[in-house]
Structures are given as C-alpha cells and as structure tokens.
XYZ file of N, CA, C and O in Angstrom:
600
model
N 132.904 63.420 12.647
C 132.112 63.103 14.759
C 131.328 63.997 14.384
O 131.395 65.272 14.659
N 129.952 63.330 15.174
C 128.743 63.883 15.850
C 128.272 63.789 17.216
O 128.693 62.396 17.367
N 127.968 64.833 17.924
C 127.295 63.980 19.087
C 125.762 64.829 19.508
O 125.863 66.446 18.515
N 125.107 64.227 20.178
C 123.970 64.994 20.786
C 123.742 65.014 22.210
O 124.208 63.805 22.610
N 124.037 66.075 22.864
C 124.678 66.403 24.092
C 122.682 66.797 24.435
O 122.221 67.518 24.504
N 122.357 65.894 25.333
C 121.152 66.341 26.605
C 122.077 66.242 27.484
O 121.803 65.819 28.293
N 121.609 67.759 28.444
C 121.546 67.905 29.734
C 120.454 66.931 30.503
O 119.421 67.491 29.953
N 121.050 66.223 31.490
C 119.773 65.601 31.897
C 120.437 65.337 33.707
O 120.984 65.934 34.528
N 118.716 65.380 33.942
C 119.251 65.209 35.718
C 119.632 63.857 35.903
O 120.742 63.366 36.861
N 119.397 62.589 35.316
C 119.960 61.389 35.379
C 119.744 60.567 33.906
O 119.066 60.680 33.706
N 120.484 59.533 33.934
C 120.475 59.002 32.461
C 120.762 57.047 32.968
O 122.016 57.177 34.068
N 120.264 56.652 32.229
C 121.116 55.231 32.694
C 120.852 54.437 31.135
O 119.883 54.704 30.373
N 121.922 53.571 30.852
C 121.946 52.641 30.049
C 122.533 51.452 30.225
O 122.651 50.881 30.742
N 121.149 50.175 29.386
C 121.135 49.007 30.052
C 121.040 48.101 28.785
O 120.706 48.460 27.845
N 122.168 46.894 29.263
C 122.264 45.879 27.859
C 121.425 44.394 28.597
O 121.745 44.200 29.954
N 120.747 43.785 27.826
C 119.881 42.674 28.361
C 119.597 42.634 30.116
O 119.567 41.966 30.654
N 118.965 44.038 30.015
C 118.300 44.589 31.201
C 118.699 44.629 32.373
O 118.644 44.895 33.323
N 120.462 44.862 31.958
C 121.473 44.835 33.267
C 122.264 46.362 33.338
O 122.358 46.835 31.763
N 122.314 47.000 34.048
C 123.044 48.310 34.252
C 124.245 48.598 33.521
O 124.757 47.962 34.335
N 124.659 49.179 32.386
C 126.237 48.997 32.178
C 126.610 50.360 32.600
O 128.136 50.296 32.176
N 125.861 51.161 32.418
C 126.473 52.988 32.847
C 125.194 53.679 33.158
O 124.215 53.505 32.845
N 126.052 55.032 33.911
C 124.318 55.777 34.378
C 125.329 57.143 34.721
O 126.710 57.088 35.210
N 124.779 58.124 34.864
C 125.078 59.282 35.426
C 123.611 60.156 35.928
O 123.043 59.638 35.840
N 124.603 60.512 37.111
C 123.536 61.418 37.409
C 123.080 62.989 36.625
O 123.762 63.093 36.089
N 123.425 63.980 38.074
C 122.820 65.581 36.793
C 124.291 65.801 35.709
O 125.964 65.326 36.307
N 124.018 65.752 34.943
C 124.764 66.247 33.831
C 124.532 65.915 32.423
O 124.193 66.678 32.142
N 125.631 65.385 31.539
C 125.475 65.183 30.072
C 125.375 63.964 29.733
O 126.446 62.712 30.247
N 124.228 63.097 28.717
C 124.515 62.658 28.678
C 124.749 62.776 26.859
O 124.139 63.795 26.006
N 125.904 61.909 26.248
C 126.591 62.119 24.865
C 126.118 60.997 24.140
O 127.022 59.456 24.323
N 125.496 61.196 22.913
C 125.150 60.159 22.142
C 126.184 60.427 21.418
O 126.360 61.547 20.354
N 127.355 59.379 20.797
C 128.428 59.714 19.689
C 128.461 59.493 18.578
O 128.795 58.070 18.627
N 128.256 59.549 17.500
C 128.575 58.744 16.124
C 129.845 59.461 15.456
O 130.632 60.753 15.671
N 130.675 58.182 15.112
C 131.902 58.307 14.797
C 131.887 58.077 13.256
O 131.451 57.315 12.684
N 131.961 58.963 12.078
C 132.407 59.113 11.043
C 133.732 58.232 9.988
O 134.465 58.600 10.781
N 133.431 57.857 9.071
C 134.766 57.682 8.018
C 135.017 58.531 8.153
O 134.961 59.700 7.328
N 136.769 58.515 8.240
C 137.472 59.353 8.016
C 137.962 60.532 9.662
O 138.746 61.196 9.679
N 137.266 60.048 10.331
C 137.254 61.456 11.548
C 138.617 60.921 12.228
O 139.172 59.773 11.899
N 139.183 61.459 12.789
C 140.744 61.587 13.544
C 140.245 61.747 15.024
O 139.716 62.309 15.761
N 141.599 61.492 15.952
C 141.728 62.235 17.166
C 141.212 63.514 17.071
O 141.371 63.601 18.261
N 141.991 64.232 16.538
C 141.897 65.301 16.412
C 140.420 66.046 16.757
O 140.019 66.804 17.152
N 139.659 65.369 15.879
C 137.836 65.435 15.976
C 137.368 64.807 17.709
O 136.508 65.758 17.675
N 137.946 64.179 17.965
C 137.629 63.662 19.105
C 138.208 64.818 19.699
O 137.414 65.102 21.050
N 139.569 65.541 20.105
C 140.004 66.109 20.914
C 138.840 67.657 21.280
O 138.761 68.206 22.192
N 138.731 68.273 19.607
C 137.847 69.691 19.280
C 136.617 69.035 19.896
O 136.074 69.744 20.207
N 135.657 67.791 20.129
C 134.727 67.986 20.052
C 134.785 67.641 21.777
O 133.636 67.990 22.352
N 135.094 66.920 22.385
C 134.911 66.569 23.729
C 135.757 68.100 24.482
O 134.788 68.391 25.069
N 136.664 68.178 23.888
C 136.912 70.265 24.480
C 135.372 71.091 24.449
O 135.140 71.994 25.833
N 134.865 71.027 23.154
C 133.843 72.072 23.092
C 132.375 71.323 24.433
O 131.982 72.496 24.783
N 132.343 70.197 24.198
C 131.050 69.646 25.085
C 131.363 69.711 26.470
O 130.879 70.448 26.894
N 132.497 69.551 27.517
C 132.806 69.731 28.585
C 133.218 71.294 29.049
O 132.850 71.600 30.405
N 132.733 72.114 28.166
C 133.393 73.876 27.990
C 132.052 74.282 27.494
O 131.520 75.615 27.872
N 131.059 72.920 27.407
C 129.566 73.913 26.876
C 129.004 74.803 27.859
O 128.395 73.956 28.833
N 128.452 75.871 28.195
C 127.405 76.409 29.083
C 126.151 76.058 28.990
O 125.519 77.275 28.344
N 126.044 75.000 29.509
C 124.082 74.722 29.136
C 123.822 74.770 30.547
O 122.636 74.255 30.435
N 124.653 74.882 31.629
C 123.733 74.550 32.869
C 123.222 76.125 33.415
O 124.337 76.804 33.374
N 122.201 76.145 34.142
C 121.993 77.459 34.564
C 123.189 77.889 36.069
O 123.781 77.047 36.834
N 123.239 79.209 36.067
C 123.891 79.644 37.331
C 123.081 80.484 38.519
O 122.091 80.599 37.644
N 123.693 81.314 39.195
C 122.204 81.457 39.732
C 121.469 82.472 39.333
O 120.285 82.654 40.445
N 121.827 83.571 38.665
C 120.780 84.243 38.031
C 119.600 83.659 36.859
O 118.927 84.258 36.316
N 119.680 81.982 36.846
C 119.108 81.231 36.042
C 119.325 81.424 34.493
O 118.412 81.030 33.685
N 120.717 81.598 34.031
C 121.053 81.841 32.894
C 122.333 80.557 32.617
O 122.744 80.566 33.185
N 122.047 80.035 31.592
C 122.894 79.363 31.381
C 124.300 79.580 30.726
O 124.576 79.710 29.644
N 125.003 79.205 31.531
C 126.322 80.352 32.075
C 127.465 79.248 32.865
O 128.801 79.479 32.882
N 126.935 77.944 32.733
C 128.128 76.619 33.269
C 127.930 75.944 32.261
O 127.546 75.003 31.999
N 129.281 75.015 32.881
C 129.724 73.843 31.929
C 129.692 73.088 33.253
O 129.229 73.017 34.667
N 129.229 71.575 32.448
C 129.652 70.323 32.923
C 131.001 70.139 33.837
O 130.228 69.678 35.190
N 131.624 70.797 33.674
C 132.508 71.229 35.200
C 132.536 72.148 35.913
O 132.726 71.584 37.172
N 131.827 73.433 35.416
C 131.818 74.251 36.353
C 130.749 73.484 37.599
O 130.608 74.403 38.717
N 129.736 72.687 37.015
C 128.933 72.325 37.962
C 128.928 71.199 38.693
O 128.185 70.258 39.169
N 130.534 70.552 38.429
C 130.913 68.974 39.283
C 129.997 68.223 38.580
O 129.512 67.345 39.011
N 129.385 68.509 36.741
C 128.342 66.974 36.863
C 129.418 66.227 36.224
O 130.296 65.803 36.298
N 128.448 65.047 36.008
C 128.724 63.211 35.259
C 128.150 63.439 33.784
O 127.304 64.329 33.236
N 128.641 62.633 32.841
C 128.594 62.261 31.583
C 128.370 61.020 31.928
O 129.017 59.727 31.630
N 127.353 60.491 30.913
C 127.201 59.273 30.202
C 127.233 59.333 28.843
O 126.748 59.934 28.024
N 128.587 58.370 27.700
C 128.716 58.560 26.571
C 128.137 57.245 26.134
O 128.614 55.747 26.225
N 127.514 57.219 24.927
C 127.093 56.082 24.477
C 127.435 56.333 22.918
O 127.062 57.157 22.111
N 127.974 54.912 22.119
C 127.609 55.239 20.567
C 126.754 54.901 20.007
O 125.936 54.396 20.529
N 126.861 55.623 18.884
C 125.630 55.577 17.967
C 125.700 56.206 16.729
O 125.623 57.436 16.373
N 126.151 55.075 15.741
C 126.648 55.024 14.755
C 125.277 55.426 13.484
O 125.650 55.932 12.837
N 124.388 55.784 14.271
C 122.992 55.961 13.560
C 122.964 57.529 13.492
O 122.131 58.077 12.376
N 124.085 58.280 14.012
C 123.793 59.522 13.895
C 124.405 60.167 12.312
O 124.316 61.246 11.848
N 124.794 58.690 11.655
C 125.632 59.405 10.496
C 124.681 59.005 9.215
O 125.091 58.747 7.933
N 123.493 58.625 9.650
C 122.332 58.358 8.944
C 122.393 59.089 7.436
O 121.968 60.852 8.242
N 122.346 58.651 6.291
C 122.115 59.863 5.026
C 120.620 59.012 4.709
O 120.036 58.305 4.564
N 119.544 60.107 4.757
C 118.093 60.061 4.442
C 117.994 60.785 3.076
O 116.402 60.686 2.805
N 119.209 60.785 1.901
C 118.380 61.881 1.066
C 117.574 61.093 -0.142
O 116.704 61.388 -0.935
N 118.243 59.753 0.049
C 117.223 59.016 -1.415
C 116.457 58.395 -0.230
O 117.078 57.016 0.416
N 115.103 57.863 -0.896
C 114.151 56.587 -0.505
C 114.288 57.056 1.073
O 114.160 58.076 2.022
N 113.230 56.133 1.944
C 112.809 56.111 3.047
C 113.873 55.664 4.157
O 113.526 55.463 5.506
N 114.700 54.419 3.956
C 115.623 53.742 4.666
C 117.003 54.313 4.509
O 117.663 54.277 3.384
N 117.124 54.740 6.000
C 118.417 55.432 5.699
C 119.691 54.676 5.515
O 119.741 53.532 5.871
N 120.820 55.103 5.213
C 122.274 53.963 4.977
C 122.842 54.647 5.547
O 123.203 55.599 6.042
N 123.960 53.871 6.349
C 124.972 54.647 7.777
C 126.416 54.272 6.462
O 127.556 53.722 7.347
N 126.343 54.258 5.568
C 127.614 53.644 4.947
C 128.959 55.221 4.923
O 129.952 54.963 5.419
N 128.114 56.027 5.422
C 129.222 57.038 6.257
C 129.850 57.321 7.930
O 130.762 57.677 8.102
N 129.393 55.926 8.094
C 129.777 55.766 9.507
C 131.100 55.288 9.743
O 131.333 54.116 8.321
N 131.587 55.401 10.733
C 133.303 54.536 10.452
C 132.895 52.556 10.944
O 131.900 52.866 11.302
N 133.957 52.374 10.329
C 133.671 50.873 10.461
C 134.284 50.976 12.020
O 134.819 51.236 12.742
N 133.880 49.178 12.749
C 134.499 49.113 14.034
C 135.476 49.354 14.434
O 135.940 49.635 14.979
N 136.412 49.193 13.725
C 137.941 48.910 13.968
C 138.455 50.278 14.200
O 139.518 50.569 14.281
N 137.891 51.254 12.969
C 138.311 52.502 13.169
C 137.367 53.537 13.989
O 137.872 54.321 15.022
N 136.293 52.789 14.451
C 135.256 53.887 15.611
C 135.310 53.429 16.843
O 135.264 54.613 17.893
N 135.823 52.523 17.179
C 135.971 51.780 18.655
C 137.205 52.548 19.002
O 137.349 53.077 20.064
N 138.644 53.015 18.454
C 139.277 53.682 19.260
C 139.672 54.736 19.071
O 139.726 55.442 20.806
N 138.546 55.477 18.621
C 138.330 56.616 18.410
C 137.221 56.924 19.860
O 137.064 58.401 20.217
N 136.481 56.301 19.630
C 135.491 55.816 20.793
C 135.560 56.167 22.189
O 135.738 56.755 23.117
N 136.791 54.802 22.269
C 137.514 54.992 23.964
C 138.532 56.345 23.934
O 138.493 56.339 25.053
N 138.986 56.603 22.440
C 140.020 58.217 23.351
C 138.949 58.966 23.428
O 139.471 59.714 24.858
N 137.559 59.139 23.323
C 136.649 60.062 23.387
C 136.485 60.003 24.813
O 136.908 61.159 25.365
N 136.184 58.858 25.271
C 136.155 58.677 26.887
C 136.676 59.119 27.911
O 136.838 59.441 28.935
N 138.097 58.407 27.391
C 139.732 58.777 27.770
C 139.523 60.386 28.251
O 140.020 60.802 29.293
N 139.482 60.931 27.019
C 139.562 62.584 27.135
C 138.592 63.117 28.126
O 138.849 64.432 28.721
N 137.234 62.708 27.949
C 136.469 63.361 29.399
C 136.550 62.623 30.192
O 136.499 63.765 31.264
N 136.865 61.641 30.866
C 137.535 61.223 31.579
C 138.670 61.950 32.456
O 138.931 62.242 33.720
N 139.127 62.803 31.762
C 140.533 63.624 32.369
C 139.992 65.043 32.958
O 140.869 65.477 33.471
N 138.504 65.175 32.306
C 138.336 66.732 32.508
C 137.056 66.441 33.288
O 136.988 66.954 35.003
N 136.392 64.923 33.387
C 134.982 65.252 34.485
C 135.401 64.335 35.007
O 135.424 62.831 34.999
N 134.567 64.416 36.532
C 134.404 63.544 37.168
C 134.210 61.984 37.641
O 135.073 61.118 38.036
N 132.947 61.782 36.863
C 132.712 60.582 36.656
C 132.115 60.491 35.390
O 131.126 61.008 35.072
N 132.780 59.643 34.326
C 132.201 59.199 32.811
C 131.910 57.530 32.796
O 132.829 57.016 33.144
N 130.688 57.469 32.712
C 130.628 56.033 32.060
C 130.269 56.333 30.814
O 129.988 57.115 30.065
N 129.606 54.451 29.943
C 129.685 54.633 28.855
C 128.532 53.333 28.932
O 128.050 52.519 29.477
N 128.049 53.262 27.267
C 127.104 52.081 26.816
C 128.471 51.115 26.129
O 129.716 51.188 26.576
N 127.672 49.977 26.171
C 128.742 48.992 25.315
C 128.578 49.184 24.028
O 127.618 49.242 23.227
N 130.148 49.232 23.121
C 129.914 49.145 21.819
C 129.333 48.520 20.851
O 129.212 46.916 21.340
N 128.257 48.755 20.109
C 127.839 47.798 19.056
C 126.976 47.297 19.714
O 126.007 46.371 19.013
N 126.111 47.038 20.951
C 125.469 46.746 21.889
C 124.076 47.124 21.518
O 123.660 48.431 21.248
N 122.691 45.842 21.373
C 121.552 46.580 21.330
C 121.431 47.370 22.887
O 121.090 46.503 23.935
N 120.990 48.433 22.763
C 121.366 49.108 24.505
C 119.560 50.349 24.342
O 119.105 50.148 23.333
N 119.406 50.283 25.867
C 118.459 50.884 26.252
C 118.641 51.648 26.866
O 119.223 51.695 27.895
N 118.306 53.874 26.792
C 118.666 54.049 27.073
C 117.288 55.250 27.611
O 116.643 55.298 26.867
N 118.005 55.284 29.011
C 116.188 56.016 29.545
C 117.241 57.391 30.660
O 118.146 57.565 30.745
N 116.430 58.166 30.301
C 116.946 59.702 31.025
C 116.478 60.439 31.070
O 115.049 60.680 30.638
N 116.354 61.678 31.745
C 115.424 63.055 32.663
C 115.907 64.264 32.337
O 116.774 64.569 32.238
N 115.825 64.887 30.716
C 116.090 65.279 30.543
C 115.705 66.620 31.229
O 114.536 67.221 31.249
N 116.704 67.777 31.239
C 116.720 68.645 31.979
C 116.398 69.956 31.634
O 117.628 70.132 30.675
N 115.775 70.405 31.152
C 115.018 71.801 30.370
C 113.846 71.547 29.470
O 112.969 72.586 30.110
N 114.233 71.231 28.509
C 114.953 69.901 27.717
C 116.155 71.049 27.913
O 116.027 71.761 27.229
N 117.091 70.502 28.033
C 118.605 71.051 26.948
C 118.996 70.034 25.957
O 119.321 68.971 26.526
N 118.854 70.163 24.646
C 119.569 69.160 23.767
C 120.408 69.970 22.454
O 120.054 71.008 21.760
N 121.746 69.514 22.433
C 122.482 70.740 21.550
C 123.320 69.224 20.560
O 123.299 67.837 20.995
N 123.168 69.681 19.452
C 123.868 68.670 18.110
C 125.168 69.345 17.605
O 125.596 70.880 17.502
N 126.033 68.315 18.052
C 127.620 69.317 17.443
C 127.760 68.103 16.352
O 128.007 67.105 16.370
N 129.068 68.851 15.666
C 129.369 67.920 14.250
C 130.656 68.744 13.755
O 130.450 69.966 14.007
N 131.741 67.866 14.281
C 133.294 68.665 14.155
C 133.425 69.465 12.343
O 134.096 70.060 12.645
N 132.680 68.915 11.650
C 132.865 69.398 10.091
C 132.421 70.906 10.321
O 132.927 71.679 9.816
N 131.156 70.977 11.289
C 131.014 72.203 11.561
C 131.845 73.547 12.358
O 131.953 74.440 12.094
N 132.116 72.983 13.357
C 132.987 73.076 14.507
C 134.372 73.636 13.785
O 134.920 74.278 14.341
N 134.844 73.017 12.717
C 136.120 73.259 12.097
C 135.918 74.817 11.366
O 136.944 75.153 10.944
N 135.068 74.532 10.999
C 135.036 75.967 9.647
C 135.128 77.178 10.743
O 134.766 77.662 11.748
C-alpha cells in the first residue's frame, strides 16, 4: 500500500463538476492499494499517517500531527501510485489490486482514519476525479508499507 500525503490548507475533489469530498486544514491522502495488501497494511499506514508530525508547533518546528492540530483528512483512491515504468514509456499498473480487493481495503483505511481524525471525507473509487488543493509548506511525504515494515 502506498500513500502520497500532502499537508494542505484546504482540498476538494469533484466528480462531474460536483464536489464529493473536501477538507480544511489537514491532510490530502492519495492512497494506492497493491496486489497482496492486507488489513494490517492499512492499519500500519493509517497509524503512521495520523501520527506523522508534519505540522508546525509554536516554535515553527514540524512537531505536531493532524491529530494534535485538530486537522481534517481527504482520502482519494489512486491506483496509478502502483505504476511500473521500468519498461518503455507507458506505465503498467499490474501491481495494483483489482477492485474487489482494493475497495474493501480503501474503505477499511477510511474507517480507521475516521476513528482518529474528526473529519474524514473521500473521493469516489474508480471515478474520473478532479482534485484541487492548496499545499501548505509545501509538505509532501511518500509512504510505502513495504518500506515501513522493514
């Protein structure tokens, strides 16, 4: 499971020009589910993200988590995080989980996040989404459960 986390002032996702999810100050999480990922991967990744100290404290140091600052979260499914670009110029996405595996893990991740973060919204799995955001910092972190397990 992979995630791109962006600290945002605000973010929103639209489908067919209609807002389906948004957040204020907090985190935009682009979430990719790989073939073979498990609920344990979702738990590990969610715990890491909600506790990631990437918000500034009173001294201006990144020392606070989204929980510490009462932030919000917008979670967007993004299978393209599993792109393999080793051969040629057209990415292959064979490493991404099929929808029947990915959707339950995506939903489980959102459920876990909502147990900790006061407001969690999301995009529409598999839809053509337009995401807009104001990156705060900018701060962007990439996490991969394969790396986190080591």
